[in-house]
Coordinates of C-alpha atoms in Angstrom, one line a residue:
M26 CA -15.6 -25.2 10.4
L27 CA -11.8 -25.5 10.5
I28 CA -12.0 -28.8 8.6
L29 CA -14.1 -27.1 5.9
Y30 CA -11.7 -24.1 5.8
N31 CA -8.7 -26.4 5.3
F32 CA -10.4 -28.4 2.6
L33 CA -11.3 -25.2 0.7
T34 CA -7.8 -24.0 1.1
R35 CA -6.4 -27.1 -0.5
I36 CA -8.9 -26.9 -3.4
T37 CA -8.0 -23.2 -3.9
Y38 CA -4.3 -24.0 -4.1
F39 CA -4.9 -26.8 -6.5
L40 CA -6.9 -24.4 -8.8
L41 CA -4.1 -21.8 -8.5
W42 CA -1.5 -24.5 -9.5
I43 CA -3.5 -25.1 -12.7
A44 CA -4.2 -21.4 -13.3
Q45 CA -0.5 -20.5 -13.1
W46 CA 0.1 -21.8 -16.6
F47 CA -2.3 -19.1 -17.9
S48 CA -1.0 -16.1 -15.8
K49 CA 2.5 -14.8 -15.2
K50 CA 1.4 -13.3 -11.8
L51 CA -0.1 -16.6 -10.6
R52 CA 3.0 -18.5 -11.8
L53 CA 5.1 -16.2 -9.5
F54 CA 2.6 -16.8 -6.7
V55 CA 2.9 -20.6 -7.0
Q56 CA 6.5 -21.1 -8.0
G57 CA 7.7 -18.5 -5.4
R58 CA 6.4 -20.6 -2.6
K59 CA 8.5 -23.6 -3.5
T60 CA 11.6 -22.4 -1.7
I61 CA 10.1 -20.8 1.4
F62 CA 11.2 -23.4 3.9
E63 CA 14.6 -23.8 2.3
T64 CA 15.2 -20.1 2.6
L65 CA 14.2 -20.0 6.2
Q66 CA 16.5 -23.0 7.1
N67 CA 19.4 -21.3 5.4
K68 CA 19.0 -17.8 6.9
I69 CA 17.6 -18.4 10.4
S70 CA 19.4 -20.5 13.0
E71 CA 17.8 -21.9 16.2
T72 CA 19.7 -19.4 18.3
D73 CA 18.5 -16.3 16.3
K74 CA 16.0 -14.0 17.8
T75 CA 13.4 -12.9 15.3
I76 CA 10.5 -10.5 14.8
W77 CA 8.1 -11.3 11.9
F78 CA 6.1 -8.8 9.8
H79 CA 3.5 -10.0 7.3
C80 CA 2.1 -7.7 4.5
A81 CA -0.4 -8.7 1.9
S82 CA 1.3 -6.6 -0.9
L83 CA 3.2 -3.4 -1.6
G84 CA 0.6 -1.0 -0.1
E85 CA 0.7 -2.9 3.2
Y86 CA 4.5 -2.9 3.1
E87 CA 4.5 0.9 2.8
Q88 CA 2.1 1.0 5.7
G89 CA 4.2 -1.3 7.9
L90 CA 7.6 0.3 7.0
P91 CA 7.6 3.0 9.7
I92 CA 7.1 0.3 12.3
M93 CA 9.6 -2.0 10.7
E94 CA 12.2 0.8 10.8
A95 CA 11.4 1.6 14.5
V96 CA 11.5 -2.0 15.5
K97 CA 14.9 -2.5 13.7
K98 CA 16.3 0.5 15.6
E99 CA 14.9 -0.5 19.0
Y100 CA 15.8 -4.2 18.7
P101 CA 19.0 -4.4 16.6
D102 CA 19.8 -7.9 17.9
Y103 CA 16.7 -9.4 16.3
L104 CA 16.4 -10.6 12.7
L105 CA 13.5 -9.0 11.0
V106 CA 11.5 -11.6 8.8
L107 CA 9.2 -10.1 6.2
T108 CA 6.6 -12.1 4.3
F109 CA 4.3 -11.2 1.4
F110 CA 1.1 -12.9 0.2
S111 CA 1.2 -11.3 -3.3
P112 CA 3.9 -11.3 -6.0
S113 CA 3.3 -7.5 -6.5
G114 CA 4.7 -7.0 -3.1
Y115 CA 7.4 -9.7 -3.0
E116 CA 8.9 -9.1 -6.4
I117 CA 9.4 -5.4 -5.8
K118 CA 10.6 -5.6 -2.2
K119 CA 12.4 -8.9 -2.0
N120 CA 15.7 -7.1 -1.7
T121 CA 14.7 -4.5 0.8
N122 CA 17.3 -3.5 3.3
V123 CA 14.8 -3.2 6.1
A124 CA 14.4 -6.9 6.5
D125 CA 17.0 -9.7 7.1
V126 CA 14.8 -12.4 5.5
V127 CA 12.1 -11.9 2.8
T128 CA 9.8 -14.7 1.6
Y129 CA 6.3 -15.4 0.5
L130 CA 3.9 -16.6 3.1
P131 CA 3.0 -20.3 2.7
M132 CA -0.6 -21.2 2.0
D133 CA -2.6 -21.3 5.2
S134 CA -2.6 -25.0 6.1
M135 CA -1.9 -26.2 9.6
T136 CA 1.1 -28.2 8.5
S137 CA 2.7 -25.2 6.8
A138 CA 1.8 -22.9 9.6
R139 CA 3.5 -25.1 12.2
K140 CA 6.6 -25.6 10.1
F141 CA 6.9 -21.9 9.3
I142 CA 6.5 -20.8 12.9
R143 CA 9.0 -23.5 14.1
L144 CA 11.6 -22.3 11.6
V145 CA 11.1 -18.6 12.3
H146 CA 10.3 -19.0 16.0
P147 CA 9.4 -15.3 16.3
S148 CA 9.3 -13.4 19.6
L149 CA 6.7 -11.0 18.2
V150 CA 4.5 -10.9 15.1
F151 CA 3.0 -7.9 13.2
F152 CA 0.2 -8.3 10.6
V153 CA -0.3 -5.1 8.6
K154 CA -3.9 -3.8 7.9
Y155 CA -5.4 -7.0 6.4
E156 CA -4.6 -10.7 6.2
F157 CA -6.2 -12.9 8.8
W158 CA -5.0 -16.4 8.3
P159 CA -6.7 -18.7 10.8
N160 CA -4.2 -21.6 10.9
F161 CA -1.3 -19.2 11.4
L162 CA -3.2 -17.3 14.1
F163 CA -4.3 -20.3 16.0
C164 CA -0.7 -21.7 15.8
L165 CA 0.8 -18.5 17.1
Q166 CA -1.8 -18.5 19.9
R167 CA -0.9 -22.0 21.0
E168 CA 2.8 -21.1 21.1
K169 CA 1.9 -18.0 23.2
I170 CA 3.6 -15.7 20.7
P171 CA 2.2 -12.1 20.8
V172 CA 0.6 -10.9 17.6
L173 CA -0.3 -7.3 16.8
L174 CA -2.4 -5.9 14.0
V175 CA -1.3 -2.5 12.9
S176 CA -3.2 0.1 10.8
G177 CA -6.2 -2.2 10.9
L178 CA -9.3 -1.1 9.0
F179 CA -12.7 -2.8 9.4
R180 CA -16.0 -2.4 7.7
K181 CA -19.4 -3.8 8.6
E182 CA -19.6 -5.8 5.3
Q183 CA -16.7 -8.0 6.4
M184 CA -17.3 -11.7 7.4
F185 CA -16.4 -11.0 11.1
F186 CA -19.6 -9.0 11.6
K187 CA -21.9 -11.5 9.8
P188 CA -24.0 -14.1 11.5
L189 CA -22.0 -16.9 9.9
G190 CA -18.7 -15.3 10.7
G191 CA -18.1 -17.1 14.0
F192 CA -15.0 -19.0 12.7
M193 CA -13.3 -15.8 11.5
R194 CA -14.3 -14.0 14.8
K195 CA -12.5 -16.8 16.7
A196 CA -9.4 -16.2 14.6
L197 CA -9.6 -12.4 15.1
R198 CA -9.7 -12.9 18.9
T199 CA -6.2 -14.5 18.8
F200 CA -4.6 -11.1 18.4
T201 CA -2.8 -9.8 21.4
H202 CA -3.8 -6.2 20.5
L203 CA -5.3 -4.5 17.5
F204 CA -4.2 -1.0 16.4
V205 CA -6.9 0.4 14.1
Q206 CA -7.1 3.5 11.9
D207 CA -10.4 4.9 13.0
K208 CA -13.0 5.0 15.7
A209 CA -15.5 3.2 13.4
S210 CA -13.2 0.1 13.3
K211 CA -12.9 0.1 17.1
E212 CA -16.7 0.3 17.5
L213 CA -17.2 -2.6 15.1
L214 CA -14.7 -4.8 17.0
E215 CA -16.3 -3.9 20.3
S216 CA -19.7 -4.9 18.9
I217 CA -18.4 -8.5 18.7
G218 CA -16.7 -8.5 22.1
I219 CA -13.2 -7.5 21.1
H220 CA -11.9 -4.8 23.4
N221 CA -8.1 -5.0 23.2
V222 CA -8.2 -2.3 20.6
T223 CA -6.4 1.1 20.3
V224 CA -7.2 3.8 17.7
S225 CA -3.7 4.7 16.6
G226 CA -4.4 6.1 13.2
D227 CA -2.7 5.2 9.9
T228 CA 1.0 4.6 9.8
R229 CA 1.1 5.8 6.2
F230 CA 0.9 9.4 7.6
D231 CA 4.2 8.7 9.5
R232 CA 5.6 7.2 6.3
V233 CA 4.8 10.1 4.0
S234 CA 5.8 12.7 6.6
Q235 CA 9.3 11.3 6.5
Q236 CA 9.5 12.0 2.8
I237 CA 9.7 15.7 3.4
E238 CA 12.9 15.2 5.4
R239 CA 14.6 13.5 2.4
D240 CA 16.3 14.9 -0.6
N241 CA 13.5 15.0 -3.2
T242 CA 15.5 16.8 -5.9
L243 CA 15.2 15.5 -9.4
G244 CA 17.2 17.5 -11.9
F245 CA 15.3 16.3 -15.0
I246 CA 11.9 17.4 -13.4
E247 CA 13.3 20.8 -12.8
E248 CA 14.5 21.0 -16.4
F249 CA 11.0 19.9 -17.6
K250 CA 8.9 22.1 -15.3
Q251 CA 10.8 25.4 -15.2
D252 CA 8.4 28.2 -14.2
N253 CA 5.2 26.4 -15.4
L254 CA 2.4 24.9 -13.4
C255 CA 2.8 21.1 -13.1
V256 CA 0.1 18.5 -12.8
V257 CA 1.3 15.1 -11.7
C258 CA -1.0 12.2 -12.6
G259 CA 0.2 9.3 -10.4
S260 CA -0.5 5.6 -10.4
T261 CA -3.0 6.0 -13.2
W262 CA -5.0 3.2 -14.9
P263 CA -6.6 3.3 -18.4
E264 CA -9.9 4.4 -16.7
D265 CA -8.2 7.4 -15.2
E266 CA -6.3 8.3 -18.4
A267 CA -9.6 8.2 -20.4
I268 CA -11.0 11.1 -18.3
L269 CA -7.7 13.0 -18.1
L270 CA -7.1 13.0 -21.9
E271 CA -9.6 15.8 -22.8
Y272 CA -8.2 18.3 -20.3
I273 CA -4.5 17.4 -21.1
N274 CA -5.2 18.1 -24.8
A275 CA -7.0 21.4 -24.1
A276 CA -4.8 22.7 -21.2
P277 CA -3.2 26.2 -21.3
A278 CA 0.4 26.4 -22.6
N279 CA 1.7 27.2 -19.1
V280 CA 0.5 23.9 -17.7
K281 CA 2.8 20.8 -17.9
F282 CA 1.8 17.2 -17.2
I283 CA 3.7 14.3 -15.7
L284 CA 2.0 11.0 -16.1
A285 CA 3.2 8.0 -14.0
P286 CA 1.1 4.9 -14.9
H287 CA 0.6 2.3 -12.3
K288 CA 1.6 -0.5 -14.7
I289 CA 4.5 0.0 -17.1
E290 CA 3.0 -1.5 -20.3
I291 CA 4.6 -0.1 -23.4
G292 CA 1.7 -1.0 -25.7
K293 CA -0.8 1.0 -23.5
I294 CA 1.6 3.9 -23.1
E295 CA 2.1 4.1 -26.9
N296 CA -1.7 3.9 -27.4
F297 CA -2.2 6.8 -24.9
K298 CA 0.5 8.9 -26.7
K299 CA -1.3 8.4 -30.0
R300 CA -4.4 10.1 -28.5
L301 CA -2.5 13.1 -27.3
K302 CA -2.6 16.3 -29.4
K303 CA 0.6 17.5 -27.8
P304 CA 4.1 16.1 -27.9
A305 CA 5.1 13.7 -25.1
V306 CA 8.4 12.4 -24.0
L307 CA 9.1 9.2 -22.2
Y308 CA 11.5 9.0 -19.2
S309 CA 13.3 6.2 -20.9
E310 CA 14.1 8.3 -24.1
M311 CA 14.7 11.7 -22.6
D312 CA 18.6 11.6 -22.6
D313 CA 18.8 13.1 -26.0
K314 CA 15.8 15.4 -25.7
T315 CA 15.3 19.0 -24.6
L316 CA 12.7 18.5 -21.9
L317 CA 11.6 22.1 -21.7
E318 CA 10.1 21.8 -25.2
Y319 CA 7.7 19.1 -24.1
P320 CA 4.4 19.7 -22.3
I321 CA 4.0 16.1 -21.3
L322 CA 6.4 13.7 -19.6
I323 CA 5.5 10.0 -19.2
I324 CA 7.4 8.1 -16.4
D325 CA 7.9 4.6 -17.8
T326 CA 9.8 3.3 -14.7
I327 CA 9.0 2.8 -11.0
G328 CA 10.4 4.3 -7.8
L329 CA 10.3 8.0 -8.6
L330 CA 6.7 9.0 -8.0
S331 CA 7.1 10.0 -4.3
K332 CA 9.8 12.5 -5.2
I333 CA 8.0 13.7 -8.3
Y334 CA 5.0 14.8 -6.2
N335 CA 7.4 17.4 -4.7
Y336 CA 7.2 19.3 -8.0
A337 CA 3.4 19.1 -8.3
D338 CA 1.0 22.0 -8.1
I339 CA -2.0 19.7 -8.5
A340 CA -2.1 15.9 -8.3
Y341 CA -4.4 13.4 -9.8
V342 CA -4.1 10.1 -8.0
G343 CA -5.3 7.0 -9.9
G344 CA -7.2 3.9 -9.1
A345 CA -10.6 5.2 -8.0
M346 CA -12.1 5.7 -11.5
G347 CA -12.2 2.0 -11.9
T348 CA -12.4 -0.9 -9.4
S349 CA -8.6 -1.5 -8.9
G350 CA -8.6 0.6 -5.7
L351 CA -7.4 4.2 -4.9
H352 CA -3.7 4.6 -4.6
N353 CA -1.9 6.6 -2.0
I354 CA -3.3 10.2 -1.7
L355 CA -1.0 10.9 1.2
E356 CA 2.1 11.0 -0.9
P357 CA 1.1 14.3 -2.7
S358 CA -0.7 15.6 0.4
T359 CA 2.4 15.7 2.5
F360 CA 3.9 18.2 0.0
G361 CA 0.8 20.4 0.3
V362 CA -0.7 19.5 -3.1
P363 CA -4.4 19.6 -4.0
V364 CA -5.6 16.1 -4.9
I365 CA -8.1 14.9 -7.5
I366 CA -9.4 11.3 -7.6
G367 CA -12.0 9.2 -9.3
K368 CA -15.4 8.3 -8.0
N369 CA -14.9 4.9 -6.2
Y370 CA -13.3 5.8 -2.9
E371 CA -15.8 4.7 -0.3
K372 CA -13.4 2.1 1.2
F373 CA -10.7 4.7 1.8
P374 CA -11.3 6.7 5.0
E375 CA -8.4 9.0 4.4
A376 CA -9.9 10.2 1.1
I377 CA -13.3 10.6 2.7
R378 CA -11.8 12.8 5.5
L379 CA -9.7 14.9 3.2
Q380 CA -12.7 15.5 0.9
Q381 CA -14.7 16.6 3.9
L382 CA -12.0 19.1 4.7
A383 CA -12.1 20.4 1.1
G384 CA -8.5 19.3 0.3
L385 CA -9.6 16.6 -2.2
F386 CA -12.0 16.5 -5.1
S387 CA -13.7 13.5 -6.6
V388 CA -14.7 13.4 -10.2
S389 CA -16.9 10.9 -12.1
D390 CA -16.3 11.9 -15.7
A391 CA -14.2 14.0 -18.0
E392 CA -16.6 17.0 -17.7
E393 CA -16.2 17.1 -13.9
C394 CA -12.5 16.6 -14.2
N395 CA -12.2 19.6 -16.6
K396 CA -14.1 21.8 -14.2
V397 CA -12.0 20.9 -11.1
F398 CA -8.7 21.4 -13.0
T399 CA -9.9 24.7 -14.5
K400 CA -10.8 26.0 -11.0
L401 CA -7.5 24.9 -9.4
I402 CA -5.4 26.3 -12.2
E403 CA -7.1 29.6 -12.8
D404 CA -7.8 30.5 -9.2
R405 CA -4.4 30.8 -7.4
K406 CA -5.9 31.7 -4.0
F407 CA -8.2 28.6 -4.2
R408 CA -5.3 26.4 -5.1
S409 CA -3.1 27.8 -2.3
K410 CA -5.9 27.3 0.3
T411 CA -6.5 23.7 -0.8
A412 CA -2.8 23.0 -0.6
M413 CA -2.6 24.2 3.0
I414 CA -5.5 21.9 3.9
T415 CA -3.8 18.8 2.5
E416 CA -0.5 19.6 4.2
H417 CA -2.2 20.2 7.6
F418 CA -4.2 17.0 7.1
V419 CA -1.0 14.9 7.0
N420 CA 0.8 16.8 9.8
S421 CA -2.2 16.5 12.2
N422 CA -2.5 12.7 11.8
I423 CA 1.0 11.5 12.4
G424 CA 1.8 9.4 15.5
A425 CA 0.5 5.9 14.8
T426 CA 4.1 4.4 14.9
E427 CA 4.8 6.0 18.2
K428 CA 1.6 4.6 19.8
T429 CA 2.4 1.1 18.5
M430 CA 6.0 1.2 19.7
D431 CA 4.9 2.4 23.2
Y432 CA 2.9 -0.8 23.5
V433 CA 5.7 -3.0 22.1
K434 CA 8.2 -1.7 24.6
K435 CA 5.8 -2.8 27.4
L436 CA 5.6 -6.4 26.2
E437 CA 7.2 -8.8 28.6
K438 CA 8.2 -11.0 25.7
M439 CA 10.6 -8.4 24.3
S440 CA 12.4 -7.7 27.6

């Protein structure tokens, strides 16, 4: 099975190499991997002690960040090496201060895995949530390097739990310990004979809870909002914007909207503005504008959303109306903000749990969206009660980082 896997990996990389000429993202994916080993040779010496974190993309980086920060504080003499699989993670976080070395992860061949591990020679490895690369895992096991999975999340539809999933189950068993988000994941792993599992929760709760302690002041948002109610629509996709449009156009005058699209694409933003019946101002053009006069502010930049949620009275979090995947509902929740999402959220346990607690509302079309917004805006007591639920939800689920670090401190390898 390993021979077949390696053959398919080679074929996949060849196809990606061809496809790069038709896709900017795939070109970054392929070209970015050309300098991996050169970067490692230049930045890591044979005498350096290292700890390696691997994240698939940006979301996993945010999940792993609380542990990275804790590890950096606990083991300041170690270099922290961070790898990404996807350009959407690497390109945004390649200059992060939390890591000493940031690169792409090489394609999962035995040759690349051996060379990578030889150059990095980590004392400890963290894989965040997903990403199970057999050649890397088998190589790490042979070198007797401890590997931890953090914020893991498993579903019965995954290959590990299928009759033909023996090869991937073998790779999964190489983990020294698996920290998972929920009891269901633990039970699934135990059903295939994996018992070195701890239900630690989701490190994203720790991550967003830290946001409260930071300075979240944004003067331009205060100028824009004033004493009005504020709806923040974060990480939206065209499918989300299509159902939001009707309510935005019909909303009362005392309700202001901040829209922060997931992708900053000027053409799509301009197209959305044309469909609005109210004036909207872009973040990039607001210097010479009187923000108070505008009911709609569109954030055509990145990096501000987590602070903007501090000013929200209601939040719509995008991604679940289509198939791109629900974005982070915990960012508004930590500020005690009622959350509205789309209909496709069955793979996101935090959304399911918050909906069960009545702190989150799922809508499937514009009509449902209008009803939920109307209820939250017109019924102040209902809005306040929902807000308390979301804030309590975050506060009662922190602690995954501490549980993981307690285990790390006991590892003989780190002594």
